[in-house]
Tab-separated table of C-alpha atoms in Angstrom:
chain	number	residue	atom	x	y	z
A	1	UNK	CA	105.067	-12.268	-28.583
A	2	UNK	CA	107.065	-9.566	-26.857
A	3	UNK	CA	105.610	-6.057	-26.655
A	4	UNK	CA	107.024	-3.391	-28.970
A	5	UNK	CA	108.706	-0.407	-27.374
A	6	UNK	CA	106.350	2.186	-25.837
A	7	UNK	CA	104.728	4.399	-28.438
A	8	UNK	CA	105.561	2.107	-31.361
A	9	UNK	CA	102.865	1.626	-33.987
A	10	UNK	CA	102.773	-1.944	-35.275
A	11	UNK	CA	101.381	-2.433	-38.771
A	12	UNK	CA	99.689	-5.691	-37.826
A	13	UNK	CA	97.669	-6.193	-34.667
A	14	UNK	CA	99.352	-8.875	-32.512
A	15	UNK	CA	97.161	-11.949	-32.246
A	16	UNK	CA	97.418	-11.904	-28.462
A	17	UNK	CA	96.158	-8.322	-28.354
A	18	UNK	CA	93.317	-9.149	-30.739
A	19	UNK	CA	92.259	-11.968	-28.408
A	20	UNK	CA	92.559	-9.694	-25.381
A	21	UNK	CA	90.406	-6.996	-26.981
A	22	UNK	CA	87.800	-9.510	-28.050
A	23	UNK	CA	87.687	-10.873	-24.520
A	24	UNK	CA	87.509	-7.384	-23.019
A	25	UNK	CA	84.528	-6.480	-25.175
A	26	UNK	CA	82.670	-9.734	-24.582
A	27	UNK	CA	81.717	-10.104	-28.259
A	28	UNK	CA	78.714	-8.238	-29.551
A	29	UNK	CA	80.396	-6.915	-32.689
A	30	UNK	CA	82.241	-4.255	-30.710
A	31	UNK	CA	85.634	-5.067	-32.273
A	32	UNK	CA	86.185	-3.911	-35.857
A	33	UNK	CA	89.246	-4.843	-37.893
A	34	UNK	CA	87.909	-4.662	-41.455
A	35	UNK	CA	89.619	-1.658	-43.127
A	36	UNK	CA	86.450	-0.503	-44.897
A	37	UNK	CA	84.365	-0.690	-41.726
A	38	UNK	CA	87.013	1.248	-39.799
A	39	UNK	CA	87.013	4.084	-42.335
A	40	UNK	CA	84.334	6.108	-40.596
A	41	UNK	CA	86.321	6.115	-37.359
A	42	UNK	CA	89.634	7.425	-38.655
A	43	UNK	CA	89.117	11.213	-38.691
A	44	UNK	CA	86.951	14.129	-37.621
A	45	UNK	CA	85.501	16.963	-39.756
A	46	UNK	CA	88.759	18.862	-40.404
A	47	UNK	CA	90.194	17.894	-43.830
A	48	UNK	CA	93.499	19.596	-43.049
A	49	UNK	CA	94.444	17.487	-40.023
A	50	UNK	CA	96.553	14.373	-40.707
A	51	UNK	CA	95.136	10.941	-39.983
A	52	UNK	CA	96.571	7.438	-40.033
A	53	UNK	CA	95.448	3.859	-40.416
A	54	UNK	CA	94.232	2.099	-37.256
A	55	UNK	CA	94.581	-1.632	-36.817
A	56	UNK	CA	91.335	-1.933	-34.881
A	57	UNK	CA	88.339	0.014	-33.620
A	58	UNK	CA	86.764	-0.910	-30.296
A	59	UNK	CA	83.343	0.207	-29.073
A	60	UNK	CA	83.151	-0.542	-25.350
A	61	UNK	CA	79.847	-0.251	-23.529
A	62	UNK	CA	81.137	0.153	-19.966
A	63	UNK	CA	84.011	1.627	-17.987
A	64	UNK	CA	85.240	-1.878	-17.190
A	65	UNK	CA	85.462	-2.668	-20.891
A	66	UNK	CA	87.405	0.559	-21.446
A	67	UNK	CA	89.804	-0.412	-18.665
A	68	UNK	CA	90.323	-3.877	-20.106
A	69	UNK	CA	90.985	-2.474	-23.593
A	70	UNK	CA	93.460	0.068	-22.256
A	71	UNK	CA	95.300	-2.569	-20.204
A	72	UNK	CA	95.557	-4.805	-23.260
A	73	UNK	CA	96.921	-1.985	-25.428
A	74	UNK	CA	99.339	-0.879	-22.706
A	75	UNK	CA	100.730	-4.399	-22.396
A	76	UNK	CA	101.305	-4.517	-26.169
A	77	UNK	CA	102.625	-0.943	-26.440
A	78	UNK	CA	99.872	-0.044	-28.905
A	79	UNK	CA	98.596	3.563	-28.991
A	80	UNK	CA	94.956	4.331	-28.182
A	81	UNK	CA	93.006	7.187	-29.775
A	82	UNK	CA	89.757	8.007	-27.914
A	83	UNK	CA	86.844	9.152	-30.041
A	84	UNK	CA	83.336	10.525	-29.614
A	85	UNK	CA	81.038	11.433	-32.494
A	86	UNK	CA	83.837	12.886	-34.632
A	87	UNK	CA	82.369	16.392	-34.953
A	88	UNK	CA	85.646	18.096	-33.968
A	89	UNK	CA	87.592	20.469	-36.184
A	90	UNK	CA	91.243	19.926	-35.224
A	91	UNK	CA	91.847	16.221	-35.800
A	92	UNK	CA	91.888	15.498	-32.057
A	93	UNK	CA	90.107	12.191	-32.670
A	94	UNK	CA	92.110	11.285	-35.785
A	95	UNK	CA	93.741	7.872	-35.870
A	96	UNK	CA	97.496	7.401	-36.012
A	97	UNK	CA	99.099	4.504	-37.887
A	98	UNK	CA	98.901	1.240	-35.981
A	99	UNK	CA	96.626	2.527	-33.218
A	100	UNK	CA	93.444	1.190	-31.675
A	101	UNK	CA	90.601	3.717	-31.931
A	102	UNK	CA	88.398	3.572	-28.846
A	103	UNK	CA	84.943	5.034	-29.582
A	104	UNK	CA	82.715	5.750	-26.583
A	105	UNK	CA	79.444	6.210	-28.481
A	106	UNK	CA	77.898	3.020	-27.043
A	107	UNK	CA	78.336	4.361	-23.499
A	108	UNK	CA	75.261	6.531	-23.915
A	109	UNK	CA	73.291	6.294	-20.684
A	110	UNK	CA	72.046	9.181	-18.579
A	111	UNK	CA	72.630	7.491	-15.228
A	112	UNK	CA	70.994	10.045	-12.962
A	113	UNK	CA	69.265	13.403	-12.898
A	114	UNK	CA	69.038	14.853	-9.378
A	115	UNK	CA	66.637	17.832	-9.456
A	116	UNK	CA	67.222	18.805	-5.820
A	117	UNK	CA	70.990	19.045	-6.210
A	118	UNK	CA	70.696	20.196	-9.829
A	119	UNK	CA	73.098	17.690	-11.310
A	120	UNK	CA	73.251	14.893	-13.832
A	121	UNK	CA	75.511	11.854	-14.043
A	122	UNK	CA	76.172	10.726	-17.604
A	123	UNK	CA	78.315	8.436	-19.707
A	124	UNK	CA	80.480	9.988	-22.441
A	125	UNK	CA	78.402	8.775	-25.393
A	126	UNK	CA	75.307	10.773	-24.408
A	127	UNK	CA	74.413	13.275	-27.131
A	128	UNK	CA	74.384	16.878	-25.906
A	129	UNK	CA	70.790	17.507	-27.005
A	130	UNK	CA	69.580	14.331	-25.294
A	131	UNK	CA	70.823	15.605	-21.933
A	132	UNK	CA	69.158	18.971	-22.567
A	133	UNK	CA	65.867	17.225	-23.311
A	134	UNK	CA	66.085	14.967	-20.256
A	135	UNK	CA	66.990	17.877	-17.982
A	136	UNK	CA	64.132	20.005	-19.344
A	137	UNK	CA	61.656	17.336	-18.232
A	138	UNK	CA	62.711	18.237	-14.673
A	139	UNK	CA	62.573	21.983	-15.260
A	140	UNK	CA	66.367	22.104	-15.558
A	141	UNK	CA	68.865	23.125	-18.211
A	142	UNK	CA	72.327	22.053	-19.379
A	143	UNK	CA	73.656	25.281	-20.959
A	144	UNK	CA	76.678	24.297	-23.164
A	145	UNK	CA	75.346	24.229	-26.730
A	146	UNK	CA	77.799	23.588	-29.586
A	147	UNK	CA	76.334	24.110	-33.047
A	148	UNK	CA	76.454	20.320	-33.503
A	149	UNK	CA	74.489	19.771	-30.270
A	150	UNK	CA	72.131	17.276	-31.902
A	151	UNK	CA	75.009	14.957	-32.878
A	152	UNK	CA	78.062	15.722	-30.706
A	153	UNK	CA	78.581	13.674	-27.545
A	154	UNK	CA	79.351	14.902	-24.054
A	155	UNK	CA	82.589	12.922	-23.970
A	156	UNK	CA	83.870	14.884	-26.926
A	157	UNK	CA	82.562	18.122	-25.409
A	158	UNK	CA	84.494	17.352	-22.221
A	159	UNK	CA	87.648	16.335	-24.060
A	160	UNK	CA	87.799	19.621	-25.990
A	161	UNK	CA	86.105	21.869	-23.406
A	162	UNK	CA	83.503	22.714	-26.031
A	163	UNK	CA	81.666	26.009	-26.017
A	164	UNK	CA	78.765	27.011	-28.217
A	165	UNK	CA	76.435	29.868	-28.947
A	166	UNK	CA	75.530	30.827	-25.370
A	167	UNK	CA	78.968	31.041	-23.743
A	168	UNK	CA	78.911	34.807	-23.316
A	169	UNK	CA	76.287	34.410	-20.601
A	170	UNK	CA	76.550	30.794	-19.525
A	171	UNK	CA	80.202	29.798	-19.979
A	172	UNK	CA	81.785	26.681	-21.475
A	173	UNK	CA	81.681	22.968	-20.685
A	174	UNK	CA	84.284	23.182	-17.897
A	175	UNK	CA	82.006	25.533	-15.957
A	176	UNK	CA	79.487	22.698	-15.502
A	177	UNK	CA	81.751	19.780	-14.595
A	178	UNK	CA	81.603	18.769	-10.941
A	179	UNK	CA	83.468	15.482	-11.220
A	180	UNK	CA	84.750	12.839	-13.592
A	181	UNK	CA	85.726	9.214	-13.839
A	182	UNK	CA	88.539	8.520	-16.285
A	183	UNK	CA	90.668	5.546	-17.262
A	184	UNK	CA	94.374	6.320	-17.102
A	185	UNK	CA	97.051	4.988	-19.447
A	186	UNK	CA	97.718	1.915	-17.282
A	187	UNK	CA	94.028	0.994	-17.073
A	188	UNK	CA	93.399	2.287	-13.549
A	189	UNK	CA	90.230	4.267	-12.863
A	190	UNK	CA	90.652	7.815	-11.561
A	191	UNK	CA	87.770	9.574	-9.795
A	192	UNK	CA	87.909	13.348	-9.482
A	193	UNK	CA	85.709	16.103	-8.094
A	194	UNK	CA	82.561	15.867	-6.048
A	195	UNK	CA	78.752	16.230	-6.056
A	196	UNK	CA	78.685	19.248	-3.759
A	197	UNK	CA	78.331	22.865	-4.892
A	198	UNK	CA	81.674	23.740	-3.315
A	199	UNK	CA	84.825	21.650	-2.972
A	200	UNK	CA	88.519	22.540	-3.164
A	201	UNK	CA	90.269	19.483	-1.748
A	202	UNK	CA	93.536	18.790	-3.543
A	203	UNK	CA	94.626	19.769	-7.026
A	204	UNK	CA	91.837	20.404	-9.515
A	205	UNK	CA	92.250	17.197	-11.505
A	206	UNK	CA	88.792	17.624	-12.982
A	207	UNK	CA	89.787	20.815	-14.767
A	208	UNK	CA	93.042	19.185	-15.839
A	209	UNK	CA	91.183	16.409	-17.654
A	210	UNK	CA	88.586	18.701	-19.244
A	211	UNK	CA	90.110	19.964	-22.482
A	212	UNK	CA	92.981	17.448	-22.447
A	213	UNK	CA	91.662	15.833	-25.678
A	214	UNK	CA	92.119	12.250	-24.512
A	215	UNK	CA	95.857	12.662	-23.935
A	216	UNK	CA	95.764	12.221	-20.143
A	217	UNK	CA	92.865	9.805	-19.663
A	218	UNK	CA	89.668	8.475	-21.242
A	219	UNK	CA	86.560	9.938	-19.602
A	220	UNK	CA	83.980	7.268	-18.775
A	221	UNK	CA	81.554	9.193	-16.533
A	222	UNK	CA	80.811	12.818	-15.690
A	223	UNK	CA	78.867	14.578	-12.965
A	224	UNK	CA	77.509	17.786	-14.480
A	225	UNK	CA	75.850	20.804	-12.910
A	226	UNK	CA	72.430	21.863	-14.193
A	227	UNK	CA	70.670	25.211	-14.043
A	228	UNK	CA	67.012	26.208	-13.814
A	229	UNK	CA	65.303	26.098	-17.187
A	230	UNK	CA	65.335	29.657	-18.585
A	231	UNK	CA	62.417	31.407	-20.198
A	232	UNK	CA	61.817	31.008	-23.909
A	233	UNK	CA	64.105	33.564	-25.546
A	234	UNK	CA	63.231	36.701	-27.398
A	235	UNK	CA	65.274	37.385	-30.526
A	236	UNK	CA	66.667	40.450	-32.287
A	237	UNK	CA	68.394	40.546	-35.659
A	238	UNK	CA	70.212	43.572	-36.997
A	239	UNK	CA	71.778	44.022	-40.422
A	240	UNK	CA	74.699	46.384	-41.051
A	241	UNK	CA	76.330	47.773	-44.163
A	242	UNK	CA	79.799	47.384	-42.639
A	243	UNK	CA	81.562	44.920	-40.379
A	244	UNK	CA	82.987	47.819	-38.349
A	245	UNK	CA	79.493	49.001	-37.376
A	246	UNK	CA	78.457	45.485	-36.427
A	247	UNK	CA	81.569	45.087	-34.269
A	248	UNK	CA	80.976	48.441	-32.586
A	249	UNK	CA	77.420	47.328	-31.806
A	250	UNK	CA	78.739	44.360	-29.822
A	251	UNK	CA	80.680	46.731	-27.590
A	252	UNK	CA	77.700	49.048	-27.217
A	253	UNK	CA	75.458	46.187	-26.141
A	254	UNK	CA	77.893	45.215	-23.399
A	255	UNK	CA	78.438	48.816	-22.268
A	256	UNK	CA	74.654	49.162	-21.976
A	257	UNK	CA	74.766	46.546	-19.217
A	258	UNK	CA	73.061	43.850	-21.259
A	259	UNK	CA	74.104	40.198	-21.031
A	260	UNK	CA	72.466	38.483	-24.014
A	261	UNK	CA	71.993	34.743	-23.714
A	262	UNK	CA	73.233	34.572	-27.309
A	263	UNK	CA	75.003	37.054	-29.589
A	264	UNK	CA	76.175	35.765	-32.967
A	265	UNK	CA	77.744	37.519	-35.941
A	266	UNK	CA	77.734	36.469	-39.599
A	267	UNK	CA	79.568	38.138	-42.467
A	268	UNK	CA	78.131	38.630	-45.947
A	269	UNK	CA	79.548	35.409	-47.399
A	270	UNK	CA	78.129	33.308	-44.590
A	271	UNK	CA	74.778	35.051	-44.780
A	272	UNK	CA	74.403	34.385	-48.471
A	273	UNK	CA	75.511	30.775	-48.124
A	274	UNK	CA	72.928	30.129	-45.384
A	275	UNK	CA	70.216	31.914	-47.366
A	276	UNK	CA	70.906	29.757	-50.423
A	277	UNK	CA	71.065	26.592	-48.325
A	278	UNK	CA	67.754	27.325	-46.567
A	279	UNK	CA	66.072	28.727	-49.659
A	280	UNK	CA	65.068	31.909	-47.877
A	281	UNK	CA	65.723	35.645	-48.044
A	282	UNK	CA	67.986	36.560	-45.131
A	283	UNK	CA	69.832	39.648	-46.315
A	284	UNK	CA	69.503	42.846	-48.275
A	285	UNK	CA	71.687	43.679	-51.234
A	286	UNK	CA	74.099	45.900	-49.282
A	287	UNK	CA	74.225	43.949	-46.039
A	288	UNK	CA	77.775	43.135	-44.958
A	289	UNK	CA	77.156	41.686	-41.481
A	290	UNK	CA	74.305	40.400	-39.357
A	291	UNK	CA	74.069	40.307	-35.570
A	292	UNK	CA	71.646	37.845	-34.038
A	293	UNK	CA	70.946	38.240	-30.311
A	294	UNK	CA	68.676	36.548	-27.819
A	295	UNK	CA	67.650	37.256	-24.252
A	296	UNK	CA	66.106	34.623	-21.996
A	297	UNK	CA	65.259	37.056	-19.202
A	298	UNK	CA	61.734	36.610	-17.771
A	299	UNK	CA	58.987	39.045	-18.604
A	300	UNK	CA	58.720	42.032	-18.343
A	301	UNK	CA	62.525	42.316	-18.415
A	302	UNK	CA	62.738	40.395	-21.695
A	303	UNK	CA	60.654	42.927	-23.619
A	304	UNK	CA	62.635	45.820	-22.168
A	305	UNK	CA	65.937	44.181	-23.152
A	306	UNK	CA	64.719	43.519	-26.692
A	307	UNK	CA	63.695	47.164	-27.036
A	308	UNK	CA	67.066	48.345	-25.709
A	309	UNK	CA	68.968	46.027	-28.079
A	310	UNK	CA	67.067	47.355	-31.076
A	311	UNK	CA	67.695	50.934	-29.965
A	312	UNK	CA	71.430	50.288	-29.529
A	313	UNK	CA	71.667	48.666	-32.955
A	314	UNK	CA	69.877	51.539	-34.676
A	315	UNK	CA	72.093	54.085	-32.919
A	316	UNK	CA	75.139	52.133	-34.133
A	317	UNK	CA	73.986	52.394	-37.734
A	318	UNK	CA	71.973	49.234	-38.376
A	319	UNK	CA	70.156	49.404	-41.700
A	320	UNK	CA	67.519	46.956	-40.507
A	321	UNK	CA	66.361	45.506	-37.176
A	322	UNK	CA	63.667	43.048	-36.240
A	323	UNK	CA	62.630	41.746	-32.804
A	324	UNK	CA	60.326	38.885	-31.917
A	325	UNK	CA	59.195	37.123	-28.773
A	326	UNK	CA	57.820	34.223	-30.768
A	327	UNK	CA	60.034	31.246	-29.890
A	328	UNK	CA	59.364	29.451	-33.183
A	329	UNK	CA	60.289	32.507	-35.249
A	330	UNK	CA	63.413	32.979	-33.141
A	331	UNK	CA	64.430	29.373	-33.739
A	332	UNK	CA	64.022	29.841	-37.497
A	333	UNK	CA	66.221	32.937	-37.428
A	334	UNK	CA	68.841	31.118	-35.355
A	335	UNK	CA	68.838	28.201	-37.774
A	336	UNK	CA	70.577	30.392	-40.330
A	337	UNK	CA	73.524	30.589	-37.939
A	338	UNK	CA	73.484	26.932	-36.917
A	339	UNK	CA	73.570	25.686	-40.526
A	340	UNK	CA	76.238	28.156	-41.651
A	341	UNK	CA	79.103	25.640	-41.747
A	342	UNK	CA	76.961	23.063	-43.535
A	343	UNK	CA	75.898	25.769	-45.981
A	344	UNK	CA	79.516	26.731	-46.666
A	345	UNK	CA	80.488	23.072	-47.119
A	346	UNK	CA	77.765	22.789	-49.759
A	347	UNK	CA	79.767	25.321	-51.808
A	348	UNK	CA	82.976	23.266	-51.735
A	349	UNK	CA	85.870	22.264	-49.526
A	350	UNK	CA	86.325	24.174	-46.262
A	351	UNK	CA	88.973	24.712	-43.625
A	352	UNK	CA	87.183	26.021	-40.540
A	353	UNK	CA	89.144	27.910	-37.897
A	354	UNK	CA	88.411	28.295	-34.192
A	355	UNK	CA	90.102	31.387	-32.835
A	356	UNK	CA	89.091	33.844	-30.136
A	357	UNK	CA	89.957	37.526	-29.782
A	358	UNK	CA	88.929	40.252	-27.352
A	359	UNK	CA	85.380	41.302	-28.188
A	360	UNK	CA	86.588	44.811	-28.988
A	361	UNK	CA	88.687	43.431	-31.856
A	362	UNK	CA	86.113	41.247	-33.639
A	363	UNK	CA	85.785	43.695	-36.533
A	364	UNK	CA	89.576	43.793	-36.971
A	365	UNK	CA	89.657	39.998	-37.165
A	366	UNK	CA	86.898	39.848	-39.778
A	367	UNK	CA	88.490	42.594	-41.877
A	368	UNK	CA	91.859	40.838	-41.542
A	369	UNK	CA	90.343	37.573	-42.736
A	370	UNK	CA	88.958	39.337	-45.797
A	371	UNK	CA	92.432	40.682	-46.527
A	372	UNK	CA	94.041	37.246	-46.022
A	373	UNK	CA	91.518	35.691	-48.383
A	374	UNK	CA	92.227	38.315	-51.044
A	375	UNK	CA	95.986	37.743	-50.750
A	376	UNK	CA	95.449	33.990	-51.185
A	377	UNK	CA	92.989	34.453	-54.042
A	378	UNK	CA	90.345	32.640	-51.969
A	379	UNK	CA	87.216	33.490	-50.020
A	380	UNK	CA	87.255	33.500	-46.219
A	381	UNK	CA	83.821	33.513	-44.578
A	382	UNK	CA	83.418	34.386	-40.896
A	383	UNK	CA	80.755	33.497	-38.366
A	384	UNK	CA	81.212	33.471	-34.641
A	385	UNK	CA	80.127	33.951	-31.089
A	386	UNK	CA	80.269	37.718	-30.716
A	387	UNK	CA	79.312	37.438	-27.062
A	388	UNK	CA	82.703	35.957	-26.177
A	389	UNK	CA	84.875	36.789	-29.197
A	390	UNK	CA	85.147	33.174	-30.423
A	391	UNK	CA	85.197	33.376	-34.225
A	392	UNK	CA	85.087	30.670	-36.901
A	393	UNK	CA	86.731	31.926	-40.101
A	394	UNK	CA	86.285	29.383	-42.886
A	395	UNK	CA	88.619	29.210	-45.873
A	396	UNK	CA	86.813	28.081	-49.042
A	397	UNK	CA	88.808	26.331	-51.764
A	398	UNK	CA	88.629	23.759	-54.542
A	399	UNK	CA	89.509	20.426	-52.953
A	400	UNK	CA	90.594	18.984	-56.298
A	401	UNK	CA	93.129	21.768	-56.905
A	402	UNK	CA	96.472	21.127	-55.172
A	403	UNK	CA	97.554	24.735	-55.619
A	404	UNK	CA	94.377	26.027	-53.986
A	405	UNK	CA	94.831	23.595	-51.110
A	406	UNK	CA	98.339	24.975	-50.515
A	407	UNK	CA	97.049	28.550	-50.593
A	408	UNK	CA	94.223	27.612	-48.248
A	409	UNK	CA	96.688	26.159	-45.766
A	410	UNK	CA	98.745	29.343	-45.944
A	411	UNK	CA	95.613	31.401	-45.298
A	412	UNK	CA	94.680	29.115	-42.387
A	413	UNK	CA	98.037	29.754	-40.707
A	414	UNK	CA	97.814	33.484	-41.426
A	415	UNK	CA	94.490	33.630	-39.571
A	416	UNK	CA	96.071	31.988	-36.522
A	417	UNK	CA	98.866	34.541	-36.618
A	418	UNK	CA	96.313	37.338	-36.939
A	419	UNK	CA	94.377	36.104	-33.899
A	420	UNK	CA	97.535	36.047	-31.770
A	421	UNK	CA	98.525	39.521	-32.966
A	422	UNK	CA	95.145	40.837	-31.798
A	423	UNK	CA	95.700	39.494	-28.291
A	424	UNK	CA	93.698	36.339	-28.956
A	425	UNK	CA	94.124	32.582	-28.841
A	426	UNK	CA	94.505	29.825	-31.436
A	427	UNK	CA	91.459	27.933	-30.160
A	428	UNK	CA	88.338	28.934	-28.301
A	429	UNK	CA	86.449	25.647	-28.134
A	430	UNK	CA	87.708	22.941	-30.510
A	431	UNK	CA	91.130	22.374	-28.982
A	432	UNK	CA	94.600	21.928	-30.435
A	433	UNK	CA	94.211	18.411	-31.810
A	434	UNK	CA	96.758	17.163	-34.298
A	435	UNK	CA	96.684	20.401	-36.244
A	436	UNK	CA	97.899	23.276	-34.084
A	437	UNK	CA	100.760	21.926	-31.949
A	438	UNK	CA	103.317	24.356	-33.386
A	439	UNK	CA	100.951	27.238	-32.771
A	440	UNK	CA	100.385	26.091	-29.186
A	441	UNK	CA	104.084	26.619	-28.466
A	442	UNK	CA	103.927	30.108	-29.964
A	443	UNK	CA	100.973	30.994	-27.740
A	444	UNK	CA	102.081	29.396	-24.470
A	445	UNK	CA	105.840	29.856	-24.527
A	446	UNK	CA	108.571	27.391	-23.513
A	447	UNK	CA	107.933	27.297	-19.754
A	448	UNK	CA	104.233	26.483	-20.052
A	449	UNK	CA	104.988	23.943	-22.768
A	450	UNK	CA	107.545	22.236	-20.518
A	451	UNK	CA	104.907	21.936	-17.783
A	452	UNK	CA	102.503	20.418	-20.305
A	453	UNK	CA	105.059	17.771	-21.256
A	454	UNK	CA	105.790	17.042	-17.585
A	455	UNK	CA	102.086	16.405	-16.917
A	456	UNK	CA	101.804	14.199	-19.981
A	457	UNK	CA	104.870	12.191	-18.941
A	458	UNK	CA	103.552	11.768	-15.405
A	459	UNK	CA	100.135	10.422	-16.433
A	460	UNK	CA	101.090	8.679	-19.679
A	461	UNK	CA	104.799	7.767	-19.484
A	462	UNK	CA	104.546	5.481	-22.515
A	463	UNK	CA	102.953	8.175	-24.669
A	464	UNK	CA	100.148	5.819	-25.704
A	465	UNK	CA	97.074	8.029	-25.174
A	466	UNK	CA	96.204	9.960	-28.344
A	467	UNK	CA	99.819	10.470	-29.445
A	468	UNK	CA	100.381	13.574	-31.502
A	469	UNK	CA	97.339	15.412	-30.138
A	470	UNK	CA	97.882	18.713	-28.276
A	471	UNK	CA	101.644	18.096	-27.931
A	472	UNK	CA	103.914	17.126	-30.790
A	473	UNK	CA	105.175	13.543	-30.600
A	474	UNK	CA	108.756	13.319	-29.386
A	475	UNK	CA	111.349	10.754	-30.430
A	476	UNK	CA	111.661	7.681	-28.239
A	477	UNK	CA	113.916	8.260	-25.273
A	478	UNK	CA	113.212	11.994	-24.998
A	479	UNK	CA	109.987	11.894	-23.015
A	480	UNK	CA	111.611	12.538	-19.662
A	481	UNK	CA	114.348	14.927	-18.681
A	482	UNK	CA	115.822	12.460	-16.218
């Protein structure tokens, strides 16, 4: 059988490719072709992003198996969509019609933890929390902490350059990546980076791959920097009767010279959803926003920082503050933030955004989201990482009502426009995926977009790696300018 043209999506998997994939995976039930069994691998958590029908799902357990699968798909001209745990919110791991979904969840080994050099070597299927736990046994810490840290995998974190609740102090995933191994579109294995603290030889291919959402290569191994294990955090919560006062408090905290290890904000809708979900009393009747901060500074600095945070919040007009150095109590308070999306989903269908704005404009974003929701006749809840301005507005709607879905989509786009108008970005940590390509062009401009396409063409000339993610798919014959 001759191969279809590059980028084509056959409706039926060629028998020769099926045999090649089965051989590449060496049996073991790692090849799935039953439509019902493939269902759980076709999309991530964003209901708005489009998804197609794959012809097969493969679950390799080694880099060599990934290479063999990629070579087989390349020979047949069949697209490949890499996938981790599927906790993303932009459809980056969503299948396209006729593709092979390549899930890396079986590549879940922590290959090395080197305490002296403070690094770990991992496969992409390792769950974020599992690396944290393993590192802690050596007195070390892996800081990136997405809200889904107990289920999301490091491969997905790397592919989207995931952030989390502690980015204001500790940074995002890319800040901890020393080197990678990745399978390119032709099945060759690329090694980037180093194990040393410093290293600037050549172009920074490591940073290029981090955040590329599986469009330039499939990550099969990562060398990650670790940090000393911080002290157990102290926690402060402060309730406000207006979003403006809560937003002003964020700025006051930073002007006071404090660098909280965590600073989260929740609006009234999110607070009440979490309270109902947890069956606890989180808010007062007039509370409109809650700030939740932590400091992991060692004693006696920790107590002094907690006192200063409380003082700043009261001066900014907080109607209630509470501080604790009890780690268990702090974890319970933080749980209200970590379950917020789940709590909102329990109320109905959700479209969750991932935008970032300057920290000084957080209150404007939240107020703007309230206005957008009112104009659409829907509720927009907002939680986010106040420490770095990365907000997660969530549009609530009735999933069975087509008219509400349309209004929700309009509100979703209006929030993206609002973020850009405030000097922000369309994504802070979840990526562009198959949802925000048009908005990427608005943010980057034509020159930057042309460079993106040139890089994609250079590393994936057939357009087979995660087509339609990050960059819009182009008609055959228009991939190159030459």
